[in-house]
Amino acid sequence: MSQSLIYTLLALLLLLGGIFALRRLWIGALAGVLFLSITHMQASGMTLLQPAAIDALLIWAELSLLIFGAYLFYELLHQQKQMENFHQKIGASSAGLSIVLLFGWFLGSLMEGIAGFGIPAMLVAPLLYSLGFRSLTCVVIPLAANTASVTFGALATPLCIGIGVNSPHEEVVAYTVLLNILPIMAMPFALAWLYSQTEDTPIAWHNEWQSLLLAGVCFLIPYLIGSQISVELPTVLAGGIGMFAFATLAMPNSQKPSALLWWQSFWPYLLFVALLIPASWLLKPIGWQWIEGGRKLSAFQPGLLFVIAGMIYQAIVVKEDARKYFLHAWWYTVGRMRMTLLSILLLVLFTQLIHTDMAAAYKELSPQHPWMTLLVFPGISGVMGSFITGSATMGNLLFAGGLKQLLAGQQWMALALAVLHSGSAVGNAISLQNILMVKSIIPDEIEEARIMQINAPVVAFYMSLVWISAWLVMSI
């Protein structure tokens, strides 16, 4: 066993100890950062430590701005009860399974596309609880539904920051889309099964299969279209346009939200997208590099666009004391995000410091069989990465560098990265960090092991479809 492998395993054990033993991710990440900093200092002084720290701070700055801006935008809308009438209309007129699909699958995906980092599940869970669903359903459904959407979630942060992919024309993006077509079509059926398990409600499959298939199609078509325009759009369009299409096609006319209600509820998100698309095209080519060979800081910062969109929204909607309400939302967001941003800083530092040792360990541990190296091993690594860290972005940061070095120059490297990325997306459903975050919103006590036990078959099913899709791609 090499020194790199020993250091990697010890650092991961410290991280896992903080997460599972102490239930404090930041403590595990801090212990790992201190351990890795000491080993790097002993081996090479500041040679590796300084560039890793600078890259980590740049990544953290972008992530922090995105998360803060997204939550601030949501809080400004929440202050004005922007979505309340829409929620009441759907909740009062729809059956339980339809609500699960509209809120858990589509609305959760829209929120994931815009915000990510556990925020969607934390918003959907109390909404389901207020509509009378069981506590277990309110936790399990948002976590399980927040899988396919994560592939381009948080405005593609797991791809852009986690893997270094920014263009919709890159191979990793094309493979990610191909690998997730089958899982997307299957997920509404999986959610229906979960709903039947947690609510003890039998599903009349012979009556429901058409609406479940329609839910998959309504999600998939905008997802495919968005992937051809910009990496930031697939999940946003799949959630937003998919929800509108499904409600229009699947709900009885008497129960459908009116066109005016759709506009009144969702125009702030359209405002944000209207800012996002031109900013992406204009600002993505611009960036600054602080050290040679280091990471670039992009001029395109969606988090800043959230703040601008929030200010415009506030100016339009709030007629009096607009500044007061904005500052209240600002400081409330600071308070809510403080520990989250600290944990992310330590996690990013951890992933950057472990990068060199992880690459060597990855090569030492990877199986020799090409199918295992290209398909199974990256998928399991992705699931484990987000299971440990609670984030697809962090899971990719943890393992993508090692996978790139292992497969450098090989034909199927982009496919293997897409498998890793898909695993990172689905691993969120069983992450202890995400489970604890969603549980904290629901007043009733639920065992974490029970939630993992229910969602684990969905994760295995999803990854099986990803592997089958990857095998078909390699075989054609």
GROMACS .gro file of C-alpha atoms in nm:
model
  476
    1MET     CA    1   0.000   0.000   0.000
    2SER     CA    2   0.153   0.330  -0.112
    3GLN     CA    3   0.193   0.640   0.103
    4SER     CA    4  -0.056   0.829  -0.116
    5LEU     CA    5  -0.321   0.562  -0.059
    6ILE     CA    6  -0.260   0.563   0.318
    7TYR     CA    7  -0.288   0.944   0.336
    8THR     CA    8  -0.604   0.937   0.123
    9LEU     CA    9  -0.773   0.674   0.338
   10LEU     CA   10  -0.678   0.849   0.663
   11ALA     CA   11  -0.807   1.184   0.538
   12LEU     CA   12  -1.133   1.026   0.424
   13LEU     CA   13  -1.170   0.851   0.761
   14LEU     CA   14  -1.135   1.186   0.940
   15LEU     CA   15  -1.401   1.335   0.712
   16LEU     CA   16  -1.634   1.039   0.764
   17GLY     CA   17  -1.579   1.051   1.140
   18GLY     CA   18  -1.698   1.411   1.153
   19ILE     CA   19  -2.003   1.333   0.937
   20PHE     CA   20  -2.127   1.007   1.086
   21ALA     CA   21  -1.986   1.004   1.440
   22LEU     CA   22  -2.017   1.373   1.532
   23ARG     CA   23  -2.290   1.471   1.281
   24ARG     CA   24  -2.082   1.779   1.198
   25LEU     CA   25  -1.947   1.789   0.843
   26TRP     CA   26  -1.736   2.097   0.910
   27ILE     CA   27  -1.550   1.924   1.194
   28GLY     CA   28  -1.461   1.624   0.974
   29ALA     CA   29  -1.359   1.853   0.687
   30LEU     CA   30  -1.147   2.069   0.921
   31ALA     CA   31  -0.971   1.761   1.062
   32GLY     CA   32  -0.903   1.638   0.709
   33VAL     CA   33  -0.772   1.978   0.597
   34LEU     CA   34  -0.535   2.001   0.896
   35PHE     CA   35  -0.407   1.646   0.838
   36LEU     CA   36  -0.349   1.702   0.465
   37SER     CA   37  -0.187   2.042   0.525
   38ILE     CA   38   0.063   1.885   0.764
   39THR     CA   39   0.149   1.602   0.524
   40HIS     CA   40   0.193   1.847   0.235
   41MET     CA   41   0.411   2.077   0.445
   42GLN     CA   42   0.632   1.786   0.547
   43ALA     CA   43   0.664   1.660   0.190
   44SER     CA   44   0.711   1.980  -0.012
   45GLY     CA   45   0.667   2.285   0.207
   46MET     CA   46   0.437   2.544   0.047
   47THR     CA   47   0.496   2.421  -0.310
   48LEU     CA   48   0.165   2.232  -0.334
   49LEU     CA   49  -0.017   2.397  -0.045
   50GLN     CA   50  -0.031   2.752  -0.179
   51PRO     CA   51  -0.175   2.679  -0.529
   52ALA     CA   52  -0.431   2.440  -0.379
   53ALA     CA   53  -0.541   2.703  -0.127
   54ILE     CA   54  -0.576   2.973  -0.396
   55ASP     CA   55  -0.780   2.745  -0.624
   56ALA     CA   56  -0.996   2.645  -0.327
   57LEU     CA   57  -1.070   3.007  -0.238
   58LEU     CA   58  -1.168   3.088  -0.598
   59ILE     CA   59  -1.400   2.787  -0.615
   60TRP     CA   60  -1.548   2.874  -0.277
   61ALA     CA   61  -1.606   3.237  -0.382
   62GLU     CA   62  -1.806   3.126  -0.687
   63LEU     CA   63  -2.005   2.866  -0.494
   64SER     CA   64  -2.076   3.104  -0.206
   65LEU     CA   65  -2.199   3.377  -0.437
   66LEU     CA   66  -2.427   3.129  -0.616
   67ILE     CA   67  -2.576   2.977  -0.299
   68PHE     CA   68  -2.615   3.312  -0.124
   69GLY     CA   69  -2.771   3.478  -0.429
   70ALA     CA   70  -3.011   3.188  -0.492
   71TYR     CA   71  -3.129   3.179  -0.132
   72LEU     CA   72  -3.162   3.558  -0.115
   73PHE     CA   73  -3.374   3.550  -0.432
   74TYR     CA   74  -3.597   3.279  -0.283
   75GLU     CA   75  -3.631   3.470   0.044
   76LEU     CA   76  -3.736   3.790  -0.136
   77LEU     CA   77  -4.007   3.593  -0.319
   78HIS     CA   78  -4.108   3.416   0.000
   79GLN     CA   79  -4.153   3.749   0.182
   80GLN     CA   80  -4.413   3.849  -0.076
   81LYS     CA   81  -4.578   3.502  -0.079
   82GLN     CA   82  -4.505   3.482  -0.449
   83MET     CA   83  -4.596   3.112  -0.491
   84GLU     CA   84  -4.868   3.077  -0.227
   85ASN     CA   85  -5.170   3.095  -0.459
   86PHE     CA   86  -5.015   2.842  -0.696
   87HIS     CA   87  -4.940   2.599  -0.412
   88GLN     CA   88  -5.295   2.633  -0.279
   89LYS     CA   89  -5.449   2.575  -0.623
   90ILE     CA   90  -5.246   2.259  -0.693
   91GLY     CA   91  -5.283   2.127  -0.338
   92ALA     CA   92  -5.660   2.171  -0.334
   93SER     CA   93  -5.736   2.028  -0.677
   94SER     CA   94  -5.487   1.746  -0.739
   95ALA     CA   95  -5.461   1.382  -0.630
   96GLY     CA   96  -5.172   1.271  -0.407
   97LEU     CA   97  -4.961   1.119  -0.684
   98SER     CA   98  -5.010   1.422  -0.910
   99ILE     CA   99  -4.894   1.650  -0.626
  100VAL     CA  100  -4.585   1.431  -0.576
  101LEU     CA  101  -4.499   1.468  -0.946
  102LEU     CA  102  -4.579   1.839  -0.975
  103PHE     CA  103  -4.404   1.947  -0.655
  104GLY     CA  104  -4.149   1.672  -0.588
  105TRP     CA  105  -4.041   1.605  -0.947
  106PHE     CA  106  -4.103   1.926  -1.143
  107LEU     CA  107  -4.101   2.212  -0.890
  108GLY     CA  108  -3.813   2.049  -0.702
  109SER     CA  109  -3.621   2.022  -1.030
  110LEU     CA  110  -3.684   2.388  -1.112
  111MET     CA  111  -3.546   2.484  -0.771
  112GLU     CA  112  -3.253   2.244  -0.818
  113GLY     CA  113  -3.174   2.396  -1.156
  114ILE     CA  114  -3.166   2.743  -1.004
  115ALA     CA  115  -3.027   2.686  -0.655
  116GLY     CA  116  -2.912   2.331  -0.572
  117PHE     CA  117  -2.703   2.240  -0.266
  118GLY     CA  118  -2.993   2.083  -0.074
  119ILE     CA  119  -3.216   2.390  -0.095
  120PRO     CA  120  -3.484   2.232  -0.324
  121ALA     CA  121  -3.555   1.937  -0.093
  122MET     CA  122  -3.570   2.173   0.206
  123LEU     CA  123  -3.833   2.381   0.025
  124VAL     CA  124  -4.044   2.095  -0.111
  125ALA     CA  125  -4.054   1.891   0.213
  126PRO     CA  126  -4.250   2.144   0.424
  127LEU     CA  127  -4.477   2.212   0.128
  128LEU     CA  128  -4.574   1.844   0.109
  129TYR     CA  129  -4.612   1.834   0.488
  130SER     CA  130  -4.852   2.130   0.481
  131LEU     CA  131  -5.064   1.939   0.228
  132GLY     CA  132  -5.110   1.645   0.466
  133PHE     CA  133  -4.853   1.392   0.347
  134ARG     CA  134  -4.682   1.166   0.600
  135SER     CA  135  -4.349   1.282   0.737
  136LEU     CA  136  -4.161   0.994   0.577
  137THR     CA  137  -4.306   1.085   0.236
  138CYS     CA  138  -4.210   1.450   0.285
  139VAL     CA  139  -3.844   1.354   0.334
  140VAL     CA  140  -3.807   1.058   0.097
  141ILE     CA  141  -3.980   1.202  -0.211
  142PRO     CA  142  -3.784   1.533  -0.240
  143LEU     CA  143  -3.454   1.349  -0.190
  144ALA     CA  144  -3.531   1.077  -0.446
  145ALA     CA  145  -3.679   1.320  -0.698
  146ASN     CA  146  -3.370   1.540  -0.673
  147THR     CA  147  -3.153   1.305  -0.879
  148ALA     CA  148  -3.177   1.348  -1.257
  149SER     CA  149  -3.215   1.723  -1.204
  150VAL     CA  150  -2.875   1.738  -1.033
  151THR     CA  151  -2.696   1.644  -1.357
  152PHE     CA  152  -2.737   2.009  -1.461
  153GLY     CA  153  -2.838   2.137  -1.119
  154ALA     CA  154  -2.740   2.464  -0.953
  155LEU     CA  155  -2.691   2.616  -1.300
  156ALA     CA  156  -2.457   2.327  -1.392
  157THR     CA  157  -2.223   2.390  -1.099
  158PRO     CA  158  -2.136   2.016  -1.059
  159LEU     CA  159  -2.023   2.014  -1.423
  160CYS     CA  160  -1.861   2.356  -1.445
  161ILE     CA  161  -1.678   2.358  -1.112
  162GLY     CA  162  -1.672   1.986  -1.030
  163ILE     CA  163  -1.543   1.861  -1.367
  164GLY     CA  164  -1.440   2.175  -1.555
  165VAL     CA  165  -1.700   2.156  -1.833
  166ASN     CA  166  -1.860   2.483  -1.943
  167SER     CA  167  -1.981   2.436  -2.301
  168PRO     CA  168  -2.288   2.240  -2.416
  169HIS     CA  169  -2.078   2.113  -2.706
  170GLU     CA  170  -1.829   1.919  -2.493
  171GLU     CA  171  -1.837   1.539  -2.500
  172VAL     CA  172  -1.906   1.504  -2.129
  173VAL     CA  173  -2.231   1.700  -2.169
  174ALA     CA  174  -2.347   1.487  -2.463
  175TYR     CA  175  -2.271   1.165  -2.276
  176THR     CA  176  -2.439   1.293  -1.958
  177VAL     CA  177  -2.758   1.357  -2.154
  178LEU     CA  178  -2.746   1.016  -2.324
  179LEU     CA  179  -2.683   0.828  -1.999
  180ASN     CA  180  -2.975   0.994  -1.823
  181ILE     CA  181  -3.251   0.952  -2.082
  182LEU     CA  182  -3.360   0.610  -1.952
  183PRO     CA  183  -3.339   0.712  -1.583
  184ILE     CA  184  -3.544   1.027  -1.652
  185MET     CA  185  -3.820   0.826  -1.818
  186ALA     CA  186  -3.815   0.574  -1.531
  187MET     CA  187  -3.803   0.813  -1.234
  188PRO     CA  188  -4.176   0.905  -1.228
  189PHE     CA  189  -4.250   0.531  -1.193
  190ALA     CA  190  -3.991   0.505  -0.915
  191LEU     CA  191  -4.146   0.803  -0.735
  192ALA     CA  192  -4.491   0.645  -0.766
  193TRP     CA  193  -4.351   0.328  -0.609
  194LEU     CA  194  -4.194   0.530  -0.325
  195TYR     CA  195  -4.523   0.712  -0.273
  196SER     CA  196  -4.706   0.379  -0.245
  197GLN     CA  197  -4.451   0.257   0.012
  198THR     CA  198  -4.443   0.564   0.234
  199GLU     CA  199  -4.817   0.641   0.221
  200ASP     CA  200  -4.931   0.276   0.222
  201THR     CA  201  -5.137   0.360  -0.084
  202PRO     CA  202  -5.165   0.105  -0.366
  203ILE     CA  203  -5.098   0.240  -0.716
  204ALA     CA  204  -5.341   0.145  -0.994
  205TRP     CA  205  -5.059   0.100  -1.243
  206HIS     CA  206  -5.295   0.015  -1.531
  207ASN     CA  207  -5.457   0.358  -1.485
  208GLU     CA  208  -5.149   0.562  -1.392
  209TRP     CA  209  -4.884   0.441  -1.635
  210GLN     CA  210  -4.981   0.692  -1.904
  211SER     CA  211  -4.954   0.993  -1.673
  212LEU     CA  212  -4.624   0.862  -1.533
  213LEU     CA  213  -4.489   0.818  -1.885
  214LEU     CA  214  -4.613   1.167  -1.970
  215ALA     CA  215  -4.427   1.308  -1.669
  216GLY     CA  216  -4.104   1.157  -1.800
  217VAL     CA  217  -4.162   1.296  -2.151
  218CYS     CA  218  -4.254   1.643  -2.019
  219PHE     CA  219  -3.926   1.650  -1.825
  220LEU     CA  220  -3.708   1.495  -2.096
  221ILE     CA  221  -3.792   1.716  -2.396
  222PRO     CA  222  -3.703   2.053  -2.232
  223TYR     CA  223  -3.399   1.880  -2.077
  224LEU     CA  224  -3.276   1.778  -2.424
  225ILE     CA  225  -3.346   2.119  -2.575
  226GLY     CA  226  -3.173   2.303  -2.291
  227SER     CA  227  -2.862   2.085  -2.325
  228GLN     CA  228  -2.816   2.218  -2.678
  229ILE     CA  229  -2.836   2.583  -2.573
  230SER     CA  230  -2.637   2.617  -2.249
  231VAL     CA  231  -2.524   2.390  -1.966
  232GLU     CA  232  -2.710   2.614  -1.719
  233LEU     CA  233  -3.054   2.553  -1.874
  234PRO     CA  234  -3.148   2.179  -1.899
  235THR     CA  235  -3.274   2.135  -1.544
  236VAL     CA  236  -3.430   2.483  -1.524
  237LEU     CA  237  -3.629   2.420  -1.843
  238ALA     CA  238  -3.712   2.060  -1.752
  239GLY     CA  239  -3.854   2.171  -1.418
  240GLY     CA  240  -4.033   2.486  -1.532
  241ILE     CA  241  -4.159   2.401  -1.880
  242GLY     CA  242  -4.208   2.036  -1.780
  243MET     CA  243  -4.432   2.136  -1.489
  244PHE     CA  244  -4.644   2.360  -1.712
  245ALA     CA  245  -4.673   2.091  -1.982
  246PHE     CA  246  -4.762   1.816  -1.734
  247ALA     CA  247  -5.024   2.024  -1.555
  248THR     CA  248  -5.175   2.129  -1.889
  249LEU     CA  249  -5.185   1.778  -2.036
  250ALA     CA  250  -5.252   1.562  -1.729
  251MET     CA  251  -5.489   1.766  -1.511
  252PRO     CA  252  -5.864   1.804  -1.574
  253ASN     CA  253  -5.960   2.144  -1.716
  254SER     CA  254  -6.144   2.241  -1.399
  255GLN     CA  255  -5.831   2.185  -1.189
  256LYS     CA  256  -5.571   2.349  -1.412
  257PRO     CA  257  -5.409   2.673  -1.293
  258SER     CA  258  -5.508   2.963  -1.515
  259ALA     CA  259  -5.259   3.131  -1.747
  260LEU     CA  260  -5.273   3.438  -1.524
  261LEU     CA  261  -5.186   3.232  -1.216
  262TRP     CA  262  -4.890   3.075  -1.397
  263TRP     CA  263  -4.762   3.421  -1.492
  264GLN     CA  264  -4.821   3.573  -1.149
  265SER     CA  265  -4.635   3.286  -0.981
  266PHE     CA  266  -4.337   3.233  -1.210
  267TRP     CA  267  -4.256   3.564  -1.376
  268PRO     CA  268  -3.963   3.633  -1.136
  269TYR     CA  269  -3.796   3.310  -1.255
  270LEU     CA  270  -3.847   3.414  -1.616
  271LEU     CA  271  -3.684   3.745  -1.527
  272PHE     CA  272  -3.383   3.559  -1.391
  273VAL     CA  273  -3.357   3.337  -1.703
  274ALA     CA  274  -3.383   3.651  -1.919
  275LEU     CA  275  -3.076   3.786  -1.739
  276LEU     CA  276  -2.896   3.451  -1.737
  277ILE     CA  277  -2.894   3.368  -2.110
  278PRO     CA  278  -2.732   3.687  -2.248
  279ALA     CA  279  -2.495   3.708  -1.951
  280SER     CA  280  -2.381   3.351  -2.020
  281TRP     CA  281  -2.304   3.422  -2.384
  282LEU     CA  282  -2.136   3.758  -2.316
  283LEU     CA  283  -1.939   3.691  -1.999
  284LYS     CA  284  -1.830   3.327  -2.013
  285PRO     CA  285  -1.529   3.397  -2.237
  286ILE     CA  286  -1.399   3.654  -1.986
  287GLY     CA  287  -1.194   3.541  -1.688
  288TRP     CA  288  -0.892   3.615  -1.474
  289GLN     CA  289  -0.613   3.377  -1.370
  290TRP     CA  290  -0.435   3.455  -1.044
  291ILE     CA  291  -0.144   3.214  -1.077
  292GLU     CA  292   0.001   3.040  -1.382
  293GLY     CA  293  -0.167   2.705  -1.438
  294GLY     CA  294  -0.425   2.782  -1.171
  295ARG     CA  295  -0.800   2.821  -1.187
  296LYS     CA  296  -0.965   3.109  -1.369
  297LEU     CA  297  -1.220   3.332  -1.201
  298SER     CA  298  -1.501   3.376  -1.454
  299ALA     CA  299  -1.679   3.705  -1.514
  300PHE     CA  300  -2.000   3.502  -1.549
  301GLN     CA  301  -2.137   3.468  -1.198
  302PRO     CA  302  -2.500   3.348  -1.177
  303GLY     CA  303  -2.504   3.431  -0.806
  304LEU     CA  304  -2.462   3.799  -0.888
  305LEU     CA  305  -2.748   3.770  -1.140
  306PHE     CA  306  -2.969   3.637  -0.859
  307VAL     CA  307  -2.895   3.947  -0.654
  308ILE     CA  308  -2.969   4.175  -0.951
  309ALA     CA  309  -3.292   3.986  -1.030
  310GLY     CA  310  -3.393   4.013  -0.665
  311MET     CA  311  -3.335   4.389  -0.664
  312ILE     CA  312  -3.544   4.431  -0.982
  313TYR     CA  313  -3.820   4.213  -0.835
  314GLN     CA  314  -3.817   4.414  -0.515
  315ALA     CA  315  -3.840   4.741  -0.706
  316ILE     CA  316  -4.142   4.616  -0.903
  317VAL     CA  317  -4.339   4.441  -0.630
  318VAL     CA  318  -4.268   4.629  -0.308
  319LYS     CA  319  -4.413   4.977  -0.321
  320GLU     CA  320  -4.312   5.092   0.027
  321ASP     CA  321  -4.004   5.021   0.241
  322ALA     CA  322  -3.843   4.820  -0.040
  323ARG     CA  323  -3.495   4.882   0.101
  324LYS     CA  324  -3.607   4.765   0.447
  325TYR     CA  325  -3.746   4.437   0.314
  326PHE     CA  326  -3.439   4.379   0.099
  327LEU     CA  327  -3.201   4.431   0.390
  328HIS     CA  328  -3.411   4.203   0.610
  329ALA     CA  329  -3.388   3.926   0.348
  330TRP     CA  330  -3.014   3.994   0.307
  331TRP     CA  331  -2.931   3.957   0.676
  332TYR     CA  332  -3.166   3.662   0.718
  333THR     CA  333  -2.981   3.489   0.434
  334VAL     CA  334  -2.646   3.568   0.593
  335GLY     CA  335  -2.762   3.405   0.916
  336ARG     CA  336  -2.903   3.095   0.746
  337MET     CA  337  -2.605   3.041   0.513
  338ARG     CA  338  -2.320   3.113   0.754
  339MET     CA  339  -2.245   2.755   0.863
  340THR     CA  340  -2.325   2.617   0.517
  341LEU     CA  341  -2.067   2.843   0.355
  342LEU     CA  342  -1.808   2.756   0.623
  343SER     CA  343  -1.865   2.384   0.558
  344ILE     CA  344  -1.831   2.438   0.183
  345LEU     CA  345  -1.505   2.629   0.229
  346LEU     CA  346  -1.356   2.345   0.433
  347LEU     CA  347  -1.485   2.082   0.190
  348VAL     CA  348  -1.338   2.264  -0.110
  349LEU     CA  349  -1.004   2.298   0.070
  350PHE     CA  350  -1.022   1.927   0.150
  351THR     CA  351  -1.085   1.827  -0.212
  352GLN     CA  352  -0.805   2.049  -0.343
  353LEU     CA  353  -0.552   1.927  -0.087
  354ILE     CA  354  -0.637   1.559  -0.137
  355HIS     CA  355  -0.626   1.594  -0.516
  356THR     CA  356  -0.267   1.472  -0.566
  357ASP     CA  357  -0.291   1.180  -0.324
  358MET     CA  358  -0.637   1.090  -0.458
  359ALA     CA  359  -0.509   1.066  -0.816
  360ALA     CA  360  -0.238   0.819  -0.714
  361ALA     CA  361  -0.476   0.624  -0.491
  362TYR     CA  362  -0.737   0.612  -0.766
  363LYS     CA  363  -0.487   0.456  -1.003
  364GLU     CA  364  -0.378   0.202  -0.742
  365LEU     CA  365  -0.734   0.100  -0.651
  366SER     CA  366  -0.893   0.099  -0.996
  367PRO     CA  367  -0.967  -0.247  -1.141
  368GLN     CA  368  -0.782  -0.366  -1.448
  369HIS     CA  369  -1.087  -0.479  -1.644
  370PRO     CA  370  -1.178  -0.194  -1.887
  371TRP     CA  371  -1.554  -0.222  -1.826
  372MET     CA  372  -1.499  -0.190  -1.453
  373THR     CA  373  -1.259   0.103  -1.494
  374LEU     CA  374  -1.478   0.294  -1.737
  375LEU     CA  375  -1.826   0.218  -1.605
  376VAL     CA  376  -1.866   0.053  -1.266
  377PHE     CA  377  -1.579   0.214  -1.073
  378PRO     CA  378  -1.660   0.577  -1.176
  379GLY     CA  379  -2.029   0.526  -1.101
  380ILE     CA  380  -1.964   0.389  -0.754
  381SER     CA  381  -1.710   0.665  -0.692
  382GLY     CA  382  -1.967   0.930  -0.787
  383VAL     CA  383  -2.234   0.785  -0.558
  384MET     CA  384  -1.985   0.759  -0.272
  385GLY     CA  385  -1.857   1.113  -0.330
  386SER     CA  386  -2.199   1.275  -0.292
  387PHE     CA  387  -2.298   1.026  -0.021
  388ILE     CA  388  -2.000   1.144   0.185
  389THR     CA  389  -2.011   1.517   0.109
  390GLY     CA  390  -2.381   1.572   0.038
  391SER     CA  391  -2.300   1.749  -0.288
  392ALA     CA  392  -2.252   1.639  -0.649
  393THR     CA  393  -2.011   1.928  -0.697
  394MET     CA  394  -1.795   1.814  -0.405
  395GLY     CA  395  -1.820   1.450  -0.516
  396ASN     CA  396  -1.692   1.547  -0.859
  397LEU     CA  397  -1.416   1.763  -0.712
  398LEU     CA  398  -1.314   1.466  -0.499
  399PHE     CA  399  -1.284   1.207  -0.776
  400ALA     CA  400  -1.283   1.372  -1.122
  401GLY     CA  401  -0.915   1.473  -1.106
  402GLY     CA  402  -0.803   1.119  -1.031
  403LEU     CA  403  -1.023   0.978  -1.305
  404LYS     CA  404  -0.887   1.227  -1.558
  405GLN     CA  405  -0.529   1.130  -1.475
  406LEU     CA  406  -0.610   0.760  -1.485
  407LEU     CA  407  -0.777   0.778  -1.828
  408ALA     CA  408  -0.581   1.066  -1.986
  409GLY     CA  409  -0.572   1.026  -2.362
  410GLN     CA  410  -0.807   0.728  -2.368
  411GLN     CA  411  -1.107   0.714  -2.600
  412TRP     CA  412  -1.379   0.680  -2.339
  413MET     CA  413  -1.255   0.927  -2.075
  414ALA     CA  414  -1.548   1.166  -2.137
  415LEU     CA  415  -1.794   0.877  -2.101
  416ALA     CA  416  -1.634   0.769  -1.772
  417LEU     CA  417  -1.659   1.129  -1.643
  418ALA     CA  418  -2.028   1.134  -1.740
  419VAL     CA  419  -2.081   0.809  -1.546
  420LEU     CA  420  -1.900   0.960  -1.245
  421HIS     CA  421  -2.111   1.274  -1.273
  422SER     CA  422  -2.438   1.075  -1.297
  423GLY     CA  423  -2.336   0.878  -0.987
  424SER     CA  424  -2.265   1.203  -0.803
  425ALA     CA  425  -2.612   1.328  -0.895
  426VAL     CA  426  -2.801   1.023  -0.769
  427GLY     CA  427  -2.591   0.977  -0.454
  428ASN     CA  428  -2.759   1.287  -0.308
  429ALA     CA  429  -3.068   1.080  -0.235
  430ILE     CA  430  -2.891   0.880   0.038
  431SER     CA  431  -2.647   1.140   0.171
  432LEU     CA  432  -2.665   1.175   0.549
  433GLN     CA  433  -2.601   1.549   0.519
  434ASN     CA  434  -2.900   1.597   0.291
  435ILE     CA  435  -3.120   1.371   0.502
  436LEU     CA  436  -3.039   1.568   0.817
  437MET     CA  437  -3.106   1.899   0.639
  438VAL     CA  438  -3.449   1.790   0.516
  439LYS     CA  439  -3.537   1.621   0.847
  440SER     CA  440  -3.469   1.946   1.030
  441ILE     CA  441  -3.764   2.106   0.848
  442ILE     CA  442  -4.015   1.833   0.945
  443PRO     CA  443  -4.135   1.833   1.309
  444ASP     CA  444  -4.174   1.453   1.341
  445GLU     CA  445  -3.878   1.226   1.417
  446ILE     CA  446  -3.773   0.981   1.143
  447GLU     CA  447  -3.477   0.742   1.157
  448GLU     CA  448  -3.204   0.824   0.906
  449ALA     CA  449  -3.145   0.454   0.842
  450ARG     CA  450  -3.510   0.413   0.741
  451ILE     CA  451  -3.480   0.693   0.483
  452MET     CA  452  -3.160   0.546   0.339
  453GLN     CA  453  -3.317   0.201   0.329
  454ILE     CA  454  -3.613   0.326   0.125
  455ASN     CA  455  -3.412   0.540  -0.117
  456ALA     CA  456  -3.124   0.294  -0.168
  457PRO     CA  457  -3.317   0.074  -0.418
  458VAL     CA  458  -3.398   0.386  -0.622
  459VAL     CA  459  -3.028   0.480  -0.630
  460ALA     CA  460  -2.934   0.126  -0.738
  461PHE     CA  461  -3.210   0.124  -1.003
  462TYR     CA  462  -3.103   0.463  -1.138
  463MET     CA  463  -2.736   0.365  -1.160
  464SER     CA  464  -2.824   0.034  -1.326
  465LEU     CA  465  -2.998   0.228  -1.604
  466VAL     CA  466  -2.698   0.461  -1.634
  467TRP     CA  467  -2.462   0.164  -1.668
  468ILE     CA  468  -2.687  -0.003  -1.924
  469SER     CA  469  -2.696   0.321  -2.124
  470ALA     CA  470  -2.317   0.356  -2.105
  471TRP     CA  471  -2.270  -0.005  -2.215
  472LEU     CA  472  -2.498   0.055  -2.514
  473VAL     CA  473  -2.302   0.371  -2.607
  474MET     CA  474  -1.974   0.178  -2.599
  475SER     CA  475  -2.121  -0.113  -2.793
  476ILE     CA  476  -2.262   0.086  -3.082
   0.00000   0.00000   0.00000
